[in-house]
Amino acid sequence: MGSKYVRVWLLAASGLVIAVLLGACSGGDSDSSKFPIDLTGSRVAAGEEIYAQNCASCHGPVQGPVVLAAAPVHGDAGHTWHHPDRLLHQWVLDRPPLATVMPAFRGVLSDEQVLEVLAYIKSTWLPEVQERQDLGSRQYEAQVIEDGTE
Ligand code: HEC
């Protein structure tokens, strides 16, 4: 093999190594940028529809009152905002811990649709509530990355 080919081969191989390293650093399928949830206008609009069809029958309007007594209110007066986005997302997909009534939405709503419905819920919160919950979500993400549970 001529030295020219060796050089080309080395160049290609090092490119591959860099690509693999970059992939590893960004965490594979990388949902690290998914939380806290980005509240884009289209997401919030799609989420409003999803909420009306899938959640309001028990939870009532986001800011209350609830329809089903056991269902928590998702508004400023409730405690949904005490939880980080990553957990809320997981709970809607697979039910909150110890849930008895709340259904799992995995297979009913897509991953993105759950982000949308949460974006809508978050968009109804007072600015100071949004800020505090956003901070909590960021702190939680920092812990997830530190613990290597991602
Ligand atoms: C059949 C009634 C019902 C429906 C439909 C329902 N929930 Fe719930 N949800 C509950 C109940 C009741 C709880 C409290 C836990 C329990 O006892 O199951 C709960 C708990 C929760 C919690 C955790 C507590 C909190 O406030 O943080 C979240 C988040 C939540 N629901 C979001 C949703 C979203 C989003 C939807 C729609 C995609 C939805 N729920 C649809 C009844 C329901």
XYZ file of N, CA and C and ligand atoms in Angstrom:
493
model
N 0.851 -1.197 0.000
C 0.000 0.000 0.000
C 0.882 1.241 0.000
N 0.636 2.189 -0.899
C 1.427 3.417 -0.947
C 1.167 4.268 0.276
N 2.127 5.128 0.639
C 1.984 5.935 1.856
C 0.808 6.916 1.747
N 0.456 7.243 0.490
C -0.674 8.158 0.283
C -1.980 7.519 0.791
N -2.124 6.204 0.508
C -3.338 5.497 0.947
C -3.384 5.377 2.456
N -2.175 5.130 3.036
C -2.105 4.992 4.497
C -2.574 6.289 5.146
N -2.114 7.409 4.566
C -2.478 8.717 5.143
C -4.000 8.952 5.048
N -4.544 8.600 3.905
C -5.996 8.767 3.715
C -6.758 7.905 4.717
N -6.249 6.674 4.886
C -6.902 5.736 5.792
C -6.856 6.260 7.234
N -5.659 6.767 7.626
C -5.504 7.296 8.990
C -6.444 8.471 9.222
N -6.569 9.304 8.206
C -7.436 10.474 8.309
C -8.889 10.036 8.544
N -9.298 9.025 7.750
C -10.676 8.530 7.877
C -10.884 7.903 9.254
N -9.885 7.126 9.712
C -10.005 6.436 10.999
C -10.079 7.447 12.140
N -9.270 8.499 12.092
C -9.297 9.464 13.198
C -10.615 10.232 13.188
N -11.156 10.441 11.989
C -12.465 11.102 11.906
C -13.521 10.263 12.605
N -13.428 8.954 12.412
C -14.384 8.029 13.014
C -14.268 8.053 14.537
N -13.006 8.061 15.020
C -12.779 8.079 16.472
C -13.393 9.343 17.071
N -13.180 10.476 16.413
C -13.722 11.741 16.915
C -15.249 11.690 16.949
N -15.829 11.133 15.875
C -17.294 11.055 15.800
C -17.841 10.194 16.945
N -17.160 9.068 17.221
C -17.605 8.164 18.287
C -17.493 8.862 19.639
N -16.368 9.571 19.855
C -16.167 10.283 21.121
C -17.246 11.351 21.324
N -17.530 12.086 20.262
C -18.557 13.131 20.358
C -19.903 12.518 20.705
N -20.196 11.384 20.079
C -21.454 10.678 20.335
C -21.546 10.247 21.782
N -20.429 9.712 22.335
C -20.409 9.242 23.717
C -20.616 10.401 24.677
N -19.987 11.544 24.383
C -20.077 12.698 25.289
C -21.483 13.266 25.309
N -22.183 13.174 24.195
C -23.524 13.762 24.173
C -24.552 12.761 24.703
N -24.080 11.599 25.168
C -24.963 10.676 25.883
C -25.832 9.812 24.987
N -25.277 9.339 23.884
C -26.000 8.412 23.019
C -27.244 9.044 22.427
N -28.432 8.566 22.832
C -29.662 9.089 22.239
C -30.007 10.472 22.809
N -29.154 10.949 23.663
C -29.165 12.307 24.210
C -30.526 12.962 24.389
N -31.142 12.702 25.555
C -32.321 13.489 25.875
C -31.933 14.528 26.920
N -30.614 14.770 27.040
C -30.143 15.724 28.045
C -30.647 17.127 27.747
N -30.961 17.392 26.478
C -31.441 18.729 26.137
C -32.972 18.803 26.194
N -33.610 17.659 26.500
C -35.081 17.590 26.501
C -35.668 18.283 27.731
N -34.901 18.298 28.832
C -35.360 18.872 30.096
C -34.421 19.969 30.556
N -34.879 21.065 31.140
C -36.282 21.428 31.254
C -36.928 21.586 29.876
N -38.234 21.340 29.806
C -38.961 21.355 28.544
C -39.028 22.762 27.963
N -38.684 22.845 26.701
C -38.705 24.115 25.980
C -40.158 24.465 25.618
N -40.636 25.605 26.071
C -42.043 25.967 25.826
C -42.194 26.747 24.511
N -42.182 26.040 23.398
C -42.404 26.726 22.125
C -43.908 26.900 21.924
N -44.288 27.898 21.133
C -45.694 28.190 20.898
C -46.454 27.010 20.322
N -45.833 26.303 19.373
C -46.535 25.197 18.718
C -46.715 24.032 19.685
N -45.739 23.842 20.553
C -45.836 22.783 21.552
C -46.976 23.053 22.530
N -47.028 24.285 23.014
C -48.062 24.661 23.981
C -49.454 24.502 23.349
N -49.584 24.925 22.090
C -50.870 24.827 21.393
C -51.280 23.366 21.222
N -50.331 22.515 20.812
C -50.634 21.081 20.639
C -50.986 20.470 21.997
N -50.283 20.902 23.037
C -50.495 20.363 24.376
C -51.860 20.702 24.933
N -52.367 21.866 24.583
C -53.687 22.291 25.081
C -54.762 21.318 24.605
N -54.648 20.941 23.346
C -55.583 19.985 22.738
C -55.453 18.613 23.408
N -54.220 18.175 23.594
C -53.962 16.859 24.211
C -54.513 16.841 25.634
N -54.326 17.942 26.350
C -54.818 18.029 27.735
C -56.343 17.904 27.769
N -56.996 18.637 26.882
C -58.458 18.626 26.852
C -58.978 17.214 26.594
N -58.299 16.474 25.719
C -58.784 15.152 25.336
C -58.408 14.033 26.300
N -57.258 14.199 27.013
C -56.746 13.076 27.812
C -56.678 13.311 29.315
N -56.697 14.532 29.757
C -56.406 14.812 31.166
C -57.542 15.531 31.888
N -58.230 16.416 31.168
C -59.201 17.301 31.822
C -60.369 16.532 32.442
N -60.685 15.341 31.927
C -61.827 14.584 32.450
C -61.636 14.276 33.935
N -60.411 14.145 34.398
C -60.146 13.925 35.826
C -59.569 15.169 36.491
N -58.571 15.770 35.839
C -57.847 16.871 36.485
C -58.562 18.220 36.350
N -59.581 18.292 35.506
C -60.253 19.576 35.300
C -59.339 20.537 34.567
N -59.722 21.824 34.480
C -58.813 22.790 33.865
C -57.516 22.848 34.688
N -56.393 23.197 34.034
C -55.098 23.146 34.734
C -55.141 23.910 36.058
N -55.766 25.082 36.043
C -55.784 25.891 37.263
C -56.950 25.495 38.187
N -57.637 24.399 37.884
C -58.673 23.873 38.757
C -60.050 24.449 38.453
N -61.101 23.973 39.088
C -61.113 22.874 40.057
C -61.030 21.499 39.377
N -60.629 20.474 40.143
C -60.526 19.134 39.579
C -61.934 18.561 39.382
N -62.026 17.557 38.517
C -63.304 16.891 38.276
C -63.406 15.686 39.208
N -62.336 14.893 39.226
C -62.274 13.709 40.087
C -61.582 14.134 41.387
N -62.248 13.913 42.526
C -61.708 14.398 43.802
C -60.273 13.929 44.063
N -59.946 12.686 43.644
C -58.617 12.144 43.922
C -57.521 12.760 43.059
N -57.911 13.400 41.966
C -56.911 13.942 41.029
C -56.356 15.272 41.531
N -55.036 15.414 41.535
C -54.467 16.684 41.986
C -54.654 17.776 40.942
N -54.770 19.018 41.410
C -54.851 20.152 40.507
C -53.425 20.454 40.030
N -53.293 20.768 38.723
C -51.954 20.987 38.155
C -51.518 22.448 38.196
N -52.403 23.320 38.702
C -52.118 24.761 38.652
C -51.183 25.257 39.738
N -51.137 26.580 39.882
C -50.238 27.223 40.844
C -50.502 26.762 42.273
N -51.798 26.441 42.578
C -52.168 26.051 43.936
C -51.830 24.582 44.216
N -51.472 23.824 43.194
C -51.185 22.400 43.364
C -49.713 22.146 43.656
N -49.301 20.884 43.486
C -47.890 20.585 43.757
C -47.170 19.989 42.558
N -47.850 19.972 41.412
C -47.196 19.455 40.208
C -45.871 20.196 39.969
N -45.896 21.500 40.203
C -44.696 22.309 39.944
C -43.582 22.072 40.960
N -43.845 21.279 42.012
C -42.771 20.923 42.948
C -41.887 19.824 42.378
N -42.276 19.289 41.223
C -41.524 18.173 40.646
C -40.807 18.586 39.370
N -39.618 17.996 39.129
C -38.868 18.345 37.910
C -39.498 17.739 36.651
N -39.245 18.383 35.525
C -39.835 17.960 34.250
C -39.568 16.490 33.929
N -38.351 16.032 34.195
C -38.011 14.652 33.842
C -38.929 13.664 34.566
N -39.226 13.930 35.849
C -40.099 13.026 36.605
C -41.544 13.131 36.134
N -42.006 14.351 35.893
C -43.391 14.519 35.414
C -43.585 13.742 34.113
N -42.595 13.850 33.228
C -42.642 13.166 31.938
C -42.737 11.651 32.141
N -41.900 11.155 33.042
C -41.881 9.718 33.322
C -43.200 9.267 33.957
N -43.757 10.094 34.832
C -44.996 9.723 35.525
C -46.186 9.684 34.576
N -46.224 10.591 33.626
C -47.350 10.572 32.678
C -47.230 9.320 31.803
N -46.020 8.951 31.436
C -45.832 7.756 30.603
C -46.110 6.472 31.386
N -45.616 6.398 32.622
C -45.636 5.120 33.365
C -46.343 5.180 34.713
N -47.120 6.216 34.983
C -47.848 6.444 36.224
C -46.919 6.948 37.336
N -47.467 7.836 38.194
C -46.675 8.298 39.341
C -46.507 7.151 40.340
N -45.486 7.204 41.213
C -45.327 6.140 42.207
C -46.577 6.082 43.086
N -46.993 4.885 43.419
C -48.159 4.640 44.284
C -49.494 5.101 43.691
N -49.506 5.416 42.416
C -50.763 5.850 41.781
C -51.770 4.706 41.802
N -53.029 5.064 42.000
C -54.079 4.049 42.002
C -55.079 4.283 40.864
N -55.207 5.531 40.470
C -56.221 5.895 39.478
C -55.596 6.392 38.174
N -54.562 7.195 38.320
C -53.900 7.812 37.167
C -53.426 6.740 36.188
N -53.911 6.791 34.920
C -53.491 5.769 33.955
C -52.090 6.055 33.395
N -51.450 5.023 32.856
C -50.176 5.212 32.139
C -50.518 5.618 30.712
N -49.762 6.563 30.171
C -50.042 7.013 28.807
C -49.041 6.490 27.782
N -48.138 5.603 28.221
C -47.207 5.005 27.265
C -48.015 4.174 26.275
N -47.776 4.390 25.003
C -48.527 3.663 23.985
C -49.780 4.425 23.562
N -50.195 5.403 24.386
C -51.354 6.242 24.047
C -50.848 7.566 23.490
N -49.927 8.182 24.240
C -49.298 9.430 23.799
C -47.829 9.145 23.494
N -47.295 9.833 22.473
C -45.879 9.682 22.162
C -45.058 10.489 23.165
N -43.775 10.223 23.148
C -42.834 10.956 23.988
C -43.009 12.471 23.794
N -43.084 12.882 22.535
C -43.213 14.307 22.208
C -44.567 14.850 22.663
N -45.612 14.054 22.545
C -46.940 14.520 22.989
C -46.974 14.745 24.499
N -46.225 13.939 25.241
C -46.155 14.152 26.695
C -45.389 15.451 26.982
N -44.339 15.711 26.211
C -43.624 16.992 26.362
C -44.578 18.142 26.060
N -45.423 17.953 25.061
C -46.365 19.006 24.658
C -47.393 19.277 25.750
N -47.965 18.209 26.308
C -49.001 18.426 27.321
C -48.392 19.073 28.573
N -47.159 18.670 28.902
C -46.498 19.293 30.053
C -46.142 20.749 29.746
N -45.740 21.021 28.512
C -45.438 22.405 28.113
C -46.691 23.268 28.297
N -47.844 22.705 27.933
C -49.089 23.456 28.095
C -49.388 23.711 29.575
N -49.270 22.673 30.399
C -49.516 22.836 31.844
C -48.590 23.917 32.401
N -47.306 23.822 32.047
C -46.312 24.781 32.553
C -46.624 26.212 32.106
N -47.165 26.328 30.894
C -47.405 27.667 30.334
C -48.503 28.411 31.097
N -49.322 27.671 31.864
C -50.411 28.339 32.601
C -49.951 28.847 33.967
N -48.751 28.429 34.386
C -48.264 28.826 35.711
C -47.845 30.288 35.727
N -47.944 30.905 36.902
C -47.456 32.268 37.102
C -45.956 32.299 36.781
N -45.448 33.435 36.293
C -44.029 33.510 35.944
C -43.108 33.065 37.080
N -43.431 33.445 38.330
C -42.529 33.072 39.435
C -42.577 31.567 39.717
N -43.755 30.962 39.493
C -43.871 29.509 39.659
C -43.069 28.811 38.556
N -43.203 29.310 37.330
C -42.429 28.748 36.201
C -40.932 28.827 36.485
N -40.500 29.963 37.015
C -39.070 30.151 37.294
C -38.559 29.172 38.334
N -39.339 29.008 39.408
C -38.907 28.103 40.482
C -38.867 26.663 39.997
N -39.889 26.266 39.243
C -39.931 24.885 38.753
C -38.823 24.641 37.731
N -38.523 25.670 36.943
C -37.453 25.567 35.955
C -36.106 25.360 36.664
N -35.908 26.103 37.745
C -34.676 25.965 38.528
C -34.585 24.547 39.100
N -35.721 24.058 39.651
C -35.750 22.699 40.188
C -35.420 21.662 39.124
N -35.957 21.864 37.929
C -35.692 20.935 36.821
C -34.210 20.944 36.453
N -33.616 22.134 36.435
C -32.184 22.235 36.097
C -31.320 21.567 37.153
N -31.690 21.780 38.433
C -30.917 21.158 39.515
C -31.035 19.641 39.419
N -32.234 19.169 39.109
C -32.448 17.732 38.979
C -31.610 17.163 37.838
N -31.589 17.851 36.698
C -30.782 17.406 35.554
C -29.312 17.322 35.932
N -28.833 18.305 36.701
C -27.424 18.313 37.112
C -27.134 17.079 37.966
N -28.082 16.700 38.828
C -27.902 15.507 39.662
C -27.908 14.244 38.818
N -28.818 14.182 37.859
C -28.917 12.998 37.001
C -27.597 12.772 36.284
N -27.011 13.869 35.788
C -25.758 13.759 35.037
C -24.616 13.391 35.985
N -24.614 13.976 37.200
C -23.577 13.702 38.194
C -23.607 12.243 38.639
N -24.817 11.732 38.891
C -24.972 10.350 39.350
C -24.677 9.336 38.253
N -24.675 9.798 37.006
C -24.447 8.891 35.893
C -25.609 7.948 35.684
N -26.792 8.330 36.182
C -27.965 7.473 35.980
C -28.522 7.622 34.579
N -28.016 8.616 33.854
C -28.451 8.822 32.477
C -27.868 7.743 31.598
C -58.726 8.647 35.159
C -58.395 9.926 35.726
C -57.088 10.592 35.292
C -56.701 10.928 34.011
C -57.446 10.691 32.707
C -55.390 11.582 34.162
N -55.027 11.607 35.473
Fe -53.271 12.346 36.221
N -53.778 11.704 38.067
C -54.992 11.172 38.429
C -54.990 10.846 39.864
C -56.141 10.286 40.654
C -53.694 11.177 40.332
C -53.148 10.967 41.764
C -52.438 9.611 41.839
C -53.416 8.460 41.875
O -54.076 8.276 42.881
O -53.524 7.721 40.862
C -52.966 11.727 39.187
C -51.682 12.190 39.237
C -51.034 12.876 38.214
C -49.714 13.456 38.325
C -48.783 13.393 39.515
C -49.210 14.361 40.609
C -48.881 15.784 40.286
O -49.730 16.672 40.360
O -47.744 16.041 39.946
C -49.453 14.047 37.110
C -48.200 14.812 36.716
C -50.608 13.809 36.268
N -51.541 13.076 36.963
C -50.727 14.249 34.958
C -51.725 13.854 34.092
C -51.750 14.190 32.685
C -50.742 15.075 31.982
C -52.840 13.557 32.157
C -53.270 13.527 30.717
C -52.272 13.146 29.737
C -53.520 12.845 33.247
N -52.810 13.058 34.392
C -54.665 12.085 33.108
C -56.055 10.927 37.581
C -56.037 11.036 36.205
